[in-house]
Tab-separated table of C-alpha atoms in Angstrom:
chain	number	residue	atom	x	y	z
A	1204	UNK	CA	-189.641	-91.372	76.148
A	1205	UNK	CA	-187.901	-94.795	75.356
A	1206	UNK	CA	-184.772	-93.917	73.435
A	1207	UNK	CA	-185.328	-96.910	71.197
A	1208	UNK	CA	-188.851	-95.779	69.905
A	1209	UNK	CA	-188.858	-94.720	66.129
A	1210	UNK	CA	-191.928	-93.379	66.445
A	1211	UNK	CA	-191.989	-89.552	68.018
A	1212	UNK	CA	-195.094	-88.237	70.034
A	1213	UNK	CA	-195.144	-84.946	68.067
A	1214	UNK	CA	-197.150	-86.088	64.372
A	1215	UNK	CA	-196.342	-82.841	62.416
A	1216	UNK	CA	-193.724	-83.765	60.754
A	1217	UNK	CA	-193.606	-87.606	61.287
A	1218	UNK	CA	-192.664	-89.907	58.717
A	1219	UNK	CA	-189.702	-86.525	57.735
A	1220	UNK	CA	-186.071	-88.107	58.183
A	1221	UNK	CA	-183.044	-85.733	58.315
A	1222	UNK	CA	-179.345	-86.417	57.451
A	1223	UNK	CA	-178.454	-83.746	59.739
A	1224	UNK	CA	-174.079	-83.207	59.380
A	1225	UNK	CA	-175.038	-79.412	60.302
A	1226	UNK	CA	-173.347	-78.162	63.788
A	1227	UNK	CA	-173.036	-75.311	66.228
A	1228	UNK	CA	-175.674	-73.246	66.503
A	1229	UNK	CA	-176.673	-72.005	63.014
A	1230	UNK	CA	-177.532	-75.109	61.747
A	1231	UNK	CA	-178.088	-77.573	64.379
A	1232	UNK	CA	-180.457	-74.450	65.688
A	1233	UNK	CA	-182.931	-75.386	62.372
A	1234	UNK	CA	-182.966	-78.701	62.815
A	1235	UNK	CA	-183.794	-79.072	66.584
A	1236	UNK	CA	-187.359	-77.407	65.470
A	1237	UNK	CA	-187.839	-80.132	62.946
A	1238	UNK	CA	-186.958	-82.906	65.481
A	1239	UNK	CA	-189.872	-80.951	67.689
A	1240	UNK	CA	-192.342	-81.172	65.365
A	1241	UNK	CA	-191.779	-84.897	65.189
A	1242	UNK	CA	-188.859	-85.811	62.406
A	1243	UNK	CA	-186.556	-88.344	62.732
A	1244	UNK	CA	-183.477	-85.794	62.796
A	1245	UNK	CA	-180.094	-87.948	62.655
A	1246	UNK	CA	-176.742	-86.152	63.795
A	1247	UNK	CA	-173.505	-87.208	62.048
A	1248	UNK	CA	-170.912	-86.291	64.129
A	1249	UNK	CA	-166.719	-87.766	63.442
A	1250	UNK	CA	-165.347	-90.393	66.083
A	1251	UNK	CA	-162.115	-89.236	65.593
A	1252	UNK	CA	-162.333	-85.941	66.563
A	1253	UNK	CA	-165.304	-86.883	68.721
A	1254	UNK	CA	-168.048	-84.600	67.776
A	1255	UNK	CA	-165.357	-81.520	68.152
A	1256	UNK	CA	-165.773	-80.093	64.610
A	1257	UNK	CA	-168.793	-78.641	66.260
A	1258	UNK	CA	-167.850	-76.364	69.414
A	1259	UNK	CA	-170.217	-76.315	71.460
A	1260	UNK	CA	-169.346	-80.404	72.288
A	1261	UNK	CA	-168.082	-80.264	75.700
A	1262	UNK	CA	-168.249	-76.683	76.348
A	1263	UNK	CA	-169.722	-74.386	79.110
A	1264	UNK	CA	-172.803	-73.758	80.744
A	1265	UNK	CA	-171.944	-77.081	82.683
A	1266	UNK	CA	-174.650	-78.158	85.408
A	1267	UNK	CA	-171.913	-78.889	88.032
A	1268	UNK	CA	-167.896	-79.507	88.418
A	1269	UNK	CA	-167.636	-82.185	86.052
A	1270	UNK	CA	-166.296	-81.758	82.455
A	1271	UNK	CA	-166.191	-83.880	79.648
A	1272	UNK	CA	-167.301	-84.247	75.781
A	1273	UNK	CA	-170.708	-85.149	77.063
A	1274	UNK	CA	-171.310	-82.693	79.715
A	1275	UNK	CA	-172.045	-79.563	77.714
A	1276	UNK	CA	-174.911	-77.623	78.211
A	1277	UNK	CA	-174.831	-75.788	74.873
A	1278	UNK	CA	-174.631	-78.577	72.631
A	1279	UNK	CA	-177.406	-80.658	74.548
A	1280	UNK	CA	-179.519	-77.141	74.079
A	1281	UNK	CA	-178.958	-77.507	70.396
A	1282	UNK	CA	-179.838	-81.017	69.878
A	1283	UNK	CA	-182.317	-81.874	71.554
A	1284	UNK	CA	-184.680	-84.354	69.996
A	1285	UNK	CA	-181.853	-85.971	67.806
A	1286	UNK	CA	-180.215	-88.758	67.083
A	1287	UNK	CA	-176.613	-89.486	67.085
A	1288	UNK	CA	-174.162	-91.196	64.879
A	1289	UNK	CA	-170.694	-91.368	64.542
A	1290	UNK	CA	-169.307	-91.846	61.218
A	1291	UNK	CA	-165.627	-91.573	60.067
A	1292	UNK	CA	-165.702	-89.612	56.286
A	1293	UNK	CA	-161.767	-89.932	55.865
A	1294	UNK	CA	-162.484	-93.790	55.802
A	1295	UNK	CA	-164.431	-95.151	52.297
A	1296	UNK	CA	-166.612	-97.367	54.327
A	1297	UNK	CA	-168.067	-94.287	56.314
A	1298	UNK	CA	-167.955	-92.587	52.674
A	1299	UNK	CA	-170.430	-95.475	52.038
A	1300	UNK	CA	-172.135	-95.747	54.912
A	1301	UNK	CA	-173.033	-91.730	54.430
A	1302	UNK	CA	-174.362	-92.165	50.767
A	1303	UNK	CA	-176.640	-95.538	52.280
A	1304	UNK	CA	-178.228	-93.394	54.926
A	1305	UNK	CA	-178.792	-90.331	52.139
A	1306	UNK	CA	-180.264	-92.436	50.648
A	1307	UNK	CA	-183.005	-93.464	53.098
A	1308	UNK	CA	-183.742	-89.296	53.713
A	1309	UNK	CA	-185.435	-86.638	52.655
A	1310	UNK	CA	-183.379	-83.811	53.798
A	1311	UNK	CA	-179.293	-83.359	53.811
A	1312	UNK	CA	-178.436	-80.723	56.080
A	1313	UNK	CA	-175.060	-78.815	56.706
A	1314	UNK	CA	-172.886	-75.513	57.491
A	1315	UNK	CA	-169.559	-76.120	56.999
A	1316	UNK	CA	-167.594	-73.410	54.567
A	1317	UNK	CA	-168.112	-73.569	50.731
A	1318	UNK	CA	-166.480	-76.445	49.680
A	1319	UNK	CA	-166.054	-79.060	52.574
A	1320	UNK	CA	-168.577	-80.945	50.955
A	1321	UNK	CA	-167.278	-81.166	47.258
A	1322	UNK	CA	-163.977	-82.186	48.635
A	1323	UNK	CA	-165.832	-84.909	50.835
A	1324	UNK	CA	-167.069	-86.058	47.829
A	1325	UNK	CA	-170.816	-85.276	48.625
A	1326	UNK	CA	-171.836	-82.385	45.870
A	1327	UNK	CA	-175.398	-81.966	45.278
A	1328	UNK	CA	-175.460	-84.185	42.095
A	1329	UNK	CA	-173.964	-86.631	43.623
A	1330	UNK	CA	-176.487	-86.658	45.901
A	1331	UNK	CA	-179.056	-86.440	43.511
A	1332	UNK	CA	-177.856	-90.084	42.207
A	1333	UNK	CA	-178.162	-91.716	45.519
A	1334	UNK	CA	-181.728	-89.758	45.883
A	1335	UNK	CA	-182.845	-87.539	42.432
A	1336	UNK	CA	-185.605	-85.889	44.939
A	1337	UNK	CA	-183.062	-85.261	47.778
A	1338	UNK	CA	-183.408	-81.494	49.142
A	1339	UNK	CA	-180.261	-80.455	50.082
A	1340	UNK	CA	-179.552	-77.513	52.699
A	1341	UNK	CA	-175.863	-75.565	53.069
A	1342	UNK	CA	-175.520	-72.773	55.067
A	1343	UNK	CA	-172.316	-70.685	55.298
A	1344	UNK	CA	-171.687	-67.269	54.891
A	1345	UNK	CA	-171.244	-66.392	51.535
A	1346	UNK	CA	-173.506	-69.016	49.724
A	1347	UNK	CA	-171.287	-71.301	47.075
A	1348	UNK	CA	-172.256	-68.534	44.484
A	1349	UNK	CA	-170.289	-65.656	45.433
A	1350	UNK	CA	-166.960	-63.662	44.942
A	1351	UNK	CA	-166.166	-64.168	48.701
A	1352	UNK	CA	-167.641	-67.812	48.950
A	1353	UNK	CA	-164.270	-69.105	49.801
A	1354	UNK	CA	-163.904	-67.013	53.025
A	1355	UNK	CA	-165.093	-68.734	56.186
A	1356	UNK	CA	-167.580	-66.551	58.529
A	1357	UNK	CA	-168.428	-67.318	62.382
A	1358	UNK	CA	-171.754	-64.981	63.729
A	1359	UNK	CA	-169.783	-61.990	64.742
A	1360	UNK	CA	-168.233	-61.789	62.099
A	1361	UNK	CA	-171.426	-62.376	59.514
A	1362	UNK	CA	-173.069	-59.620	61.775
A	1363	UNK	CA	-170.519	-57.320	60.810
A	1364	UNK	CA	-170.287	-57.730	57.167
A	1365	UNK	CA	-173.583	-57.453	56.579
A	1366	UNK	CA	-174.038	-54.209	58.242
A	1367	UNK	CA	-175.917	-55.079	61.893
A	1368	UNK	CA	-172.743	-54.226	63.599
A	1369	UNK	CA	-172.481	-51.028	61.888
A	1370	UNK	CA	-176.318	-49.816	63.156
A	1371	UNK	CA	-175.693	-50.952	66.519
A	1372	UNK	CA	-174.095	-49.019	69.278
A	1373	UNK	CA	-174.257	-45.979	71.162
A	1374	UNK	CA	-172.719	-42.056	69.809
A	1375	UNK	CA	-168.948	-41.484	70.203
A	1376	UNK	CA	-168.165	-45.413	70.402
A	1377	UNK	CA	-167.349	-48.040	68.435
A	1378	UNK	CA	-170.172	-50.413	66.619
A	1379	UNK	CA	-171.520	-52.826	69.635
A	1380	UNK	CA	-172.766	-55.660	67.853
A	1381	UNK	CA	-176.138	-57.929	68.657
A	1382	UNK	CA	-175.524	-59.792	71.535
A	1383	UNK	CA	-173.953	-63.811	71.744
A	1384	UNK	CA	-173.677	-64.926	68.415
A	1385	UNK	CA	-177.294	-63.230	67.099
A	1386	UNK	CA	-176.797	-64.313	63.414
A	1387	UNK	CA	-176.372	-67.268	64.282
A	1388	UNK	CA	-179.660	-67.700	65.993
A	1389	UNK	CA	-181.601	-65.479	63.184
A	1390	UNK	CA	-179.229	-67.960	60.506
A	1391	UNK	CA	-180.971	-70.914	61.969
A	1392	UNK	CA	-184.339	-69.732	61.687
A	1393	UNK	CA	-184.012	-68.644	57.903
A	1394	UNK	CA	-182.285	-72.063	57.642
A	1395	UNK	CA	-186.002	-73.475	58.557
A	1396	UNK	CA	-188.201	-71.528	56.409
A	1397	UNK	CA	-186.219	-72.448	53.935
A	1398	UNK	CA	-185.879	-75.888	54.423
A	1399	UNK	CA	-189.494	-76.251	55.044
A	1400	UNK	CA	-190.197	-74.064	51.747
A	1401	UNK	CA	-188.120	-76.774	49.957
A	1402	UNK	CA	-190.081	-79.614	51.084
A	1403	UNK	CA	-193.275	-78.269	50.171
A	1404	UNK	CA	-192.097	-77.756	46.286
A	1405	UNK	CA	-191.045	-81.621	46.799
A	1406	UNK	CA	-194.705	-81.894	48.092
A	1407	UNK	CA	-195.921	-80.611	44.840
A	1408	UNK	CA	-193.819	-81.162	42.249
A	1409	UNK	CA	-191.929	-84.584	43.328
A	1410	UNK	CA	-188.510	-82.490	43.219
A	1411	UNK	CA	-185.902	-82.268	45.367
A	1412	UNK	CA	-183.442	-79.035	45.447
A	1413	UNK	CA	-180.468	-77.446	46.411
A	1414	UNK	CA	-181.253	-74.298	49.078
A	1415	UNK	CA	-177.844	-72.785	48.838
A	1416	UNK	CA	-177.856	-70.092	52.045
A	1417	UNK	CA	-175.782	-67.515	52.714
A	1418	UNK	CA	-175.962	-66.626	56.117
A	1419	UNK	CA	-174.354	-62.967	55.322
A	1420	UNK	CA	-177.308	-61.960	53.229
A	1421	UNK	CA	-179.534	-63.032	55.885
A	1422	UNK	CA	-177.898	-60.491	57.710
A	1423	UNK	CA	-178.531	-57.739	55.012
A	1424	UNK	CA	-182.207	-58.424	55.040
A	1425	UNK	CA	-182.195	-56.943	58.729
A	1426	UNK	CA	-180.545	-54.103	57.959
A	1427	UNK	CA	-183.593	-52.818	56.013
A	1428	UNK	CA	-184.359	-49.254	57.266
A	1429	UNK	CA	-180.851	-48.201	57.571
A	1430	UNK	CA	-180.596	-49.083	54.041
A	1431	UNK	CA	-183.174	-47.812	52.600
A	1432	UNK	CA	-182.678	-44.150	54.801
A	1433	UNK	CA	-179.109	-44.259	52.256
A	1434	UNK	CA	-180.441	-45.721	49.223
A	1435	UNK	CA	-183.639	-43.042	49.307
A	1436	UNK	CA	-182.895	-40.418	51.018
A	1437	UNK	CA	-178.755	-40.383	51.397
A	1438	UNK	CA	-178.626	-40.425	54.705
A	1439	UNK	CA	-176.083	-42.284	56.567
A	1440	UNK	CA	-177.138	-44.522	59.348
A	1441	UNK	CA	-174.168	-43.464	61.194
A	1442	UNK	CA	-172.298	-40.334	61.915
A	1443	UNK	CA	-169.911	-39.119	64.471
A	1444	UNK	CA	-172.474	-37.859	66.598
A	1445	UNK	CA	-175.539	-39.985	65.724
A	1446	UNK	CA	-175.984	-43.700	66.196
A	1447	UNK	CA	-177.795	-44.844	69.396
A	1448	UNK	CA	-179.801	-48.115	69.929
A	1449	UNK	CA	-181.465	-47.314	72.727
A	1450	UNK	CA	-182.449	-43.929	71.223
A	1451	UNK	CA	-185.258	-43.540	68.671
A	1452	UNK	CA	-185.312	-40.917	66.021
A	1453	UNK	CA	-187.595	-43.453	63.176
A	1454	UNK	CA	-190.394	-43.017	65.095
A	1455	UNK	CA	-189.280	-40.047	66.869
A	1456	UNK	CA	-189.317	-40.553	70.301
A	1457	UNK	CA	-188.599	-39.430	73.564
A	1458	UNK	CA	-187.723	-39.847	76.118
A	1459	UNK	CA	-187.028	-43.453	74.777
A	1460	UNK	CA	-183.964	-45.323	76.522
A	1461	UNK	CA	-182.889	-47.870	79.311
A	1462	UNK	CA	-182.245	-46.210	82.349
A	1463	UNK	CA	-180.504	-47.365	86.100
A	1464	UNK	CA	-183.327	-48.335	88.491
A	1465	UNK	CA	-182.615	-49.232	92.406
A	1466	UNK	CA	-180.111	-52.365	93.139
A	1467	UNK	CA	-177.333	-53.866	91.160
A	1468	UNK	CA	-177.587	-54.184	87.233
A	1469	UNK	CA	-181.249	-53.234	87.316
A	1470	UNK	CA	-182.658	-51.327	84.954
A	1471	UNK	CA	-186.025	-49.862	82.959
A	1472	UNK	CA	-186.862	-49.481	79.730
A	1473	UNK	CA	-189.246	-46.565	78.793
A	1474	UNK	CA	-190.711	-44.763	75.293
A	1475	UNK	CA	-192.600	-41.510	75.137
A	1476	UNK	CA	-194.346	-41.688	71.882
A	1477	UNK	CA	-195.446	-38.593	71.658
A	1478	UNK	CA	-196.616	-35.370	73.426
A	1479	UNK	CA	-198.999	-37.081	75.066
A	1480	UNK	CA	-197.649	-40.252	76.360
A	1481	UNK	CA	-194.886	-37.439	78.247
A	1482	UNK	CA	-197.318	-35.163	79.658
A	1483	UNK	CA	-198.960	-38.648	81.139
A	1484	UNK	CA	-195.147	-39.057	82.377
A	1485	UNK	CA	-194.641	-36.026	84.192
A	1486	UNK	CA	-197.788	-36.415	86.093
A	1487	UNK	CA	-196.261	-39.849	87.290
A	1488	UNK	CA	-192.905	-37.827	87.858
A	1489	UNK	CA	-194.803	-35.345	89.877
A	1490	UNK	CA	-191.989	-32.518	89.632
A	1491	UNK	CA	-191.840	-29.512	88.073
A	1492	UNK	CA	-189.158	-29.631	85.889
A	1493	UNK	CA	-191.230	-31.994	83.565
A	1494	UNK	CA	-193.610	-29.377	82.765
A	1495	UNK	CA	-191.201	-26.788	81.131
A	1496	UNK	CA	-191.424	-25.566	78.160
A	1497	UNK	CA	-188.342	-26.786	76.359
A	1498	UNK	CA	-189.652	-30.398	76.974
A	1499	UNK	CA	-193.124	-29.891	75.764
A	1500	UNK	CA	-192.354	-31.035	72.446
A	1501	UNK	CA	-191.197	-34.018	70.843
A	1502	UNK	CA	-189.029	-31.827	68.920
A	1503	UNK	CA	-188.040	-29.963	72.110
A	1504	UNK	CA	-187.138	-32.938	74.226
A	1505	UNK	CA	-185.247	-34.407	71.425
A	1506	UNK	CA	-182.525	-31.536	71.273
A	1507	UNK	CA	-182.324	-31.998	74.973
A	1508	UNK	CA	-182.478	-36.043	75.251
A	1509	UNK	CA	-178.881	-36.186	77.103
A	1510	UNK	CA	-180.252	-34.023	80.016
A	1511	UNK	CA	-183.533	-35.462	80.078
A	1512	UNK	CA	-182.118	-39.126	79.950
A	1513	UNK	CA	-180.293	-37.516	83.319
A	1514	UNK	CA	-182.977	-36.237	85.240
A	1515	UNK	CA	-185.238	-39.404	84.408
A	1516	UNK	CA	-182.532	-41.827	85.805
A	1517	UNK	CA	-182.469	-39.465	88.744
A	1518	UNK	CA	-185.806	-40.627	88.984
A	1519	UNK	CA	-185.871	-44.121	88.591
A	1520	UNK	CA	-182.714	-44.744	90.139
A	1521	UNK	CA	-184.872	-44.065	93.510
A	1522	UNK	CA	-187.269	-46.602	92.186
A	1523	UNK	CA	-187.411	-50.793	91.975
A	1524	UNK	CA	-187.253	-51.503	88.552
A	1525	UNK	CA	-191.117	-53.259	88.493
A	1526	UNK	CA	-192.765	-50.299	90.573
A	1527	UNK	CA	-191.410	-47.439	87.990
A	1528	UNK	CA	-192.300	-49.350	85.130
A	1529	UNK	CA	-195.731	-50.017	87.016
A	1530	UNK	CA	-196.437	-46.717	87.414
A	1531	UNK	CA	-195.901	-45.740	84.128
A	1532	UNK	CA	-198.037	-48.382	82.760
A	1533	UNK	CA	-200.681	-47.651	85.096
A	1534	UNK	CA	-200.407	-43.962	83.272
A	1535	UNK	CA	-200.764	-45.726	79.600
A	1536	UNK	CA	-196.900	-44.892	79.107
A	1537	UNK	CA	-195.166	-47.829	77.740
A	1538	UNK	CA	-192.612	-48.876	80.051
A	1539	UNK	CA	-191.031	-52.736	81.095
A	1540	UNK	CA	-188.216	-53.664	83.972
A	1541	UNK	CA	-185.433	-55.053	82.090
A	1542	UNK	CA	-186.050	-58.793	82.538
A	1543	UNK	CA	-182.682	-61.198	83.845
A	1544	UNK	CA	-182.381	-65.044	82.507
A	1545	UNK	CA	-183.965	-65.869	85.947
A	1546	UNK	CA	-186.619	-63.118	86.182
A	1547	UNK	CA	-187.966	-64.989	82.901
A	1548	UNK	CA	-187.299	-68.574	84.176
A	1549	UNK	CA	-187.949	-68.758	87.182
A	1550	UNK	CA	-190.304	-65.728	87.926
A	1551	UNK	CA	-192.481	-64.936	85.022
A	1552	UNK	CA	-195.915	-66.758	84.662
A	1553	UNK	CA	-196.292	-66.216	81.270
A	1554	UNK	CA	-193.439	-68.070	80.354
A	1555	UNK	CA	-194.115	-70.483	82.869
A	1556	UNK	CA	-197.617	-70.890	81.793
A	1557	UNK	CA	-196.264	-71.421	78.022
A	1558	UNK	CA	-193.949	-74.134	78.741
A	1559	UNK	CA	-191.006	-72.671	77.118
A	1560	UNK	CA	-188.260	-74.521	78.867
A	1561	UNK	CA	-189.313	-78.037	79.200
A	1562	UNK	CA	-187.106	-81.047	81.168
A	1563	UNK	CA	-185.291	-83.402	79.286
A	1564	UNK	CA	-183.011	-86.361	80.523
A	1565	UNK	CA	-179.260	-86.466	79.138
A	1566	UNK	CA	-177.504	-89.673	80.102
A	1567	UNK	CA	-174.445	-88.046	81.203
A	1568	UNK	CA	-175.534	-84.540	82.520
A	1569	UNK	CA	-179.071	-85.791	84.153
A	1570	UNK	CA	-182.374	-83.934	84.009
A	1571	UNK	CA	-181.947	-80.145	82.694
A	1572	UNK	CA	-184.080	-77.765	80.977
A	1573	UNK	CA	-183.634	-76.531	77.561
A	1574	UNK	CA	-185.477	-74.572	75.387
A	1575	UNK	CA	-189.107	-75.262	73.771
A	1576	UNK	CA	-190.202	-72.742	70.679
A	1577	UNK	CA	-191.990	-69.984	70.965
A	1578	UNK	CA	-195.254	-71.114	69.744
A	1579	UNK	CA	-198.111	-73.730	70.175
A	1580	UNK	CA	-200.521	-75.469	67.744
A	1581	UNK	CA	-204.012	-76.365	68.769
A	1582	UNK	CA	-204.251	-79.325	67.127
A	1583	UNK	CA	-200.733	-81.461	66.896
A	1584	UNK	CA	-198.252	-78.964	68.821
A	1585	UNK	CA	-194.505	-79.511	69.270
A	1586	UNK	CA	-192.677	-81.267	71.813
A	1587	UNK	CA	-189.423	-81.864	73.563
A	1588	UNK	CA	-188.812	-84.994	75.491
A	1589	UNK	CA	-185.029	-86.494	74.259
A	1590	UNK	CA	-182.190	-85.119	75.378
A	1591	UNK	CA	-179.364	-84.550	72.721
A	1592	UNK	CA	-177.669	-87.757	71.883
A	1593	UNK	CA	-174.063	-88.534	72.870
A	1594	UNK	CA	-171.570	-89.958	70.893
A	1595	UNK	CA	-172.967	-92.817	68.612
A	1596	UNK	CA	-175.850	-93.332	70.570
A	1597	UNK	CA	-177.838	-94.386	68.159
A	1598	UNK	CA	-175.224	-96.590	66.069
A	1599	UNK	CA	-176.592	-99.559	65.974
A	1600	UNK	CA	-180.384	-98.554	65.698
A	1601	UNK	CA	-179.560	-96.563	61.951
A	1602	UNK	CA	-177.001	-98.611	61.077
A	1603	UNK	CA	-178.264	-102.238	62.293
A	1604	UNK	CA	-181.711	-101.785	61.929
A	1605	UNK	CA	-182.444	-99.205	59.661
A	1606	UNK	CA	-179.664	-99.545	57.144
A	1607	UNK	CA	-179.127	-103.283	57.744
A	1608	UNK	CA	-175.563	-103.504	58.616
A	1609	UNK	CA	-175.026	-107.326	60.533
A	1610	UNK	CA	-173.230	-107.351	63.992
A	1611	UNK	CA	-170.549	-108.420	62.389
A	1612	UNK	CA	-170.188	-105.649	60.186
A	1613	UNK	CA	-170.989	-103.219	62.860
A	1614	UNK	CA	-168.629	-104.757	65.352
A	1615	UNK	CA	-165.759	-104.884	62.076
A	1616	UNK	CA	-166.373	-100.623	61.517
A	1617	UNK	CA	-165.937	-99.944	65.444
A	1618	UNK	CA	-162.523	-101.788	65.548
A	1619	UNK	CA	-161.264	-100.094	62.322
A	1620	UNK	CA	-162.198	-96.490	63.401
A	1621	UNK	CA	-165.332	-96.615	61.150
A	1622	UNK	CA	-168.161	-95.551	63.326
């Protein structure tokens, strides 16, 4: 795609321009899905600090030895489809410069903590005098409306204030957490409903609006069950003894874990959901053992689920990970290997049939994949074909062309530090 064009392939959301100064993954992650449904999603990033307020500049996965500001995987995964401007806030020019290209968007975007943007000078009425139907999006992790708004969160640590931690984990150990940074994905996507929710109303009514998001309480709405098993019935989600994620007692289930298959790291995942789905089992298991009484019973095979998590990994430890979980299927018991990053990449026709990681072309790194979104349209679907910009990319196209800066007054900001 010619870097130049204004006009993206993708017509969903064409015509949709974003003053995007959000970062990292939990908001950068919301806008990337606007940019593939076709708005014109423009990155503010700081020359002095060179894009560095935001982490993942520079940073591993790299694609080979070299290193370098531009050379990081995660923050071309981010922002892809975006472009990229640098702008100096701590200068009153790039003050003014900022309010000029507000003013030419629909949507301000942004997750720094509570209060980096009041003491930028950018509050939400000021805003709303450079554009009265701006909608304006801030995430952090308290909202700007709270008792703890002034404490800074990261996704670990959002994860365990609201509570996910505290569910997660297995008995006799300390909470596990959700994987890399999992609020901050699940932030980014309530970021986009959100968002989107706001520009309907605009839609309707002509007004803008402030979504004030508080990534925390994003959190909290996950934690549903747990809560309402203490609110209810006063049960506590997690005890010395009881607390297992790969266990299931809401169903009850079981057998229902992850257990060792044959080879290195491999593993399969398997749930009895009831009486009959194990009786199917121990005809696949083709032992005796499965057939005794104390396991006949959901209720049975519960009180016994740390021997009988034993004697099934005896089993599929034997086994290659895809053949025991065939089997099982073939029996109607529900049953999946344990899938690696390349399994799913490189190996899986599904996702290769769904087009899920689609090539783009960075000007540093060189052709890499990165991530579509999980879902097509039938009539005007998404699409990913520009890499994440690097720094100031696209200086002169917003600031030249579409805000009408001369060269003179672009080639005056770059010697002073401006842009």
């Amino acid at each position: 795609m010619d870097d130049t064009s204004t006009e993206p392939r993708c017509p969903r959301l064409r015509g949709l321009r974003v003053c995007d100064l959000s970062g990292q993954l939990a908001g950068a992650g919301s806008t990337r899905v606007l940019a593939a449904f076709g708005a014109e999603v423009i990155r503010v990033e700081d020359p002095v600090r060179q894009g560095r307020w935001d982490v993942t500049r520079g940073i591993a996965p790299f694609t080979d030895e070299r290193r370098g500001i531009e050379l990081g995987g995660a923050f071309n995964q981010f922002n892809v489809g975006k472009r990229g401007v640098t702008v100096n806030l701590r200068d009153e020019r790039g003050k003014e410069l900022l309010r000029r290209l507000i003013a030419v968007s629909d949507v301000v975007t942004e997750n720094f903590a509570a209060g980096v943007m009041e003491r930028l000078g950018f509050t939400y009425d000021t805003m709303r005098e450079i554009r009265p139907d701006i909608v304006y999006v801030s995430n952090c992790g308290f909202g700007h409306d709270s008792p703890y708004s002034g404490f800074r969160t990261w996704g670990p640590i959002v994860q365990a204030v609201s509570g996910l931690s505290f569910l997660s984990g297995i008995a006799g150990m300390p909470p596990a957490g959700m994987g890399l940074s999992y609020m901050d994905h699940q932030g980014a996507n309530f970021m986009t409903v959100a968002l989107m929710a706001a520009l309907i109303h605009r839609q309707r009514t002509g007004e803008g609006q402030w979504v004030d998001m508080a990534c925390v309480d994003a959190g909290l709405s996950l934690t549903g069950p747990g809560l309402l098993d203490y609110t209810v019935n006063g049960r506590r989600a997690r005890t010395d003894t009881v607390v297992d994620s790969n266990h299931s007692s809401a169903p009850a289930m079981a057998p229902h874990n992850v257990y060792p298959a044959a080879g290195e790291d491999a593993w399969v995942s398997i749930a009895c959901r009831d009486d009959r789905d194990w009786r199917a089992m121990a005809d696949v298991l083709d032992a005796q053992w499965p057939r005794e009484d104390c396991y006949a019973t959901t209720a049975g095979r519960l009180g016994a689920q740390d021997e009988l998590d034993g004697r099934i990994s005896a089993w599929t430890a034997t086994l290659d990970r895809f053949d025991a979980a065939a089997r099982l299927q073939a029996a109607g018991v529900p049953a999946a290997a344990v899938l690696t990053a390349e399994d799913r990449i490189e190996h899986d026709r599904g996702t290769l049939d769904w087009g899920l990681f689609p090539t783009v072309t960075h000007p540093a790194i060189g052709s890499v994949r990165v991530d579509g979104l999980p879902l097509h349209l039938d009539e005007d679907d998404w699409c990913i074909e520009r890499a994440a910009p690097t720094l100031g990319q696209d200086n002169d196209y917003v600031f030249r062309d579409l805000l009408g800066l001369t060269e003179d007054e672009l080639a005056a900001h770059r010697e002073d530090g401006v842009i």
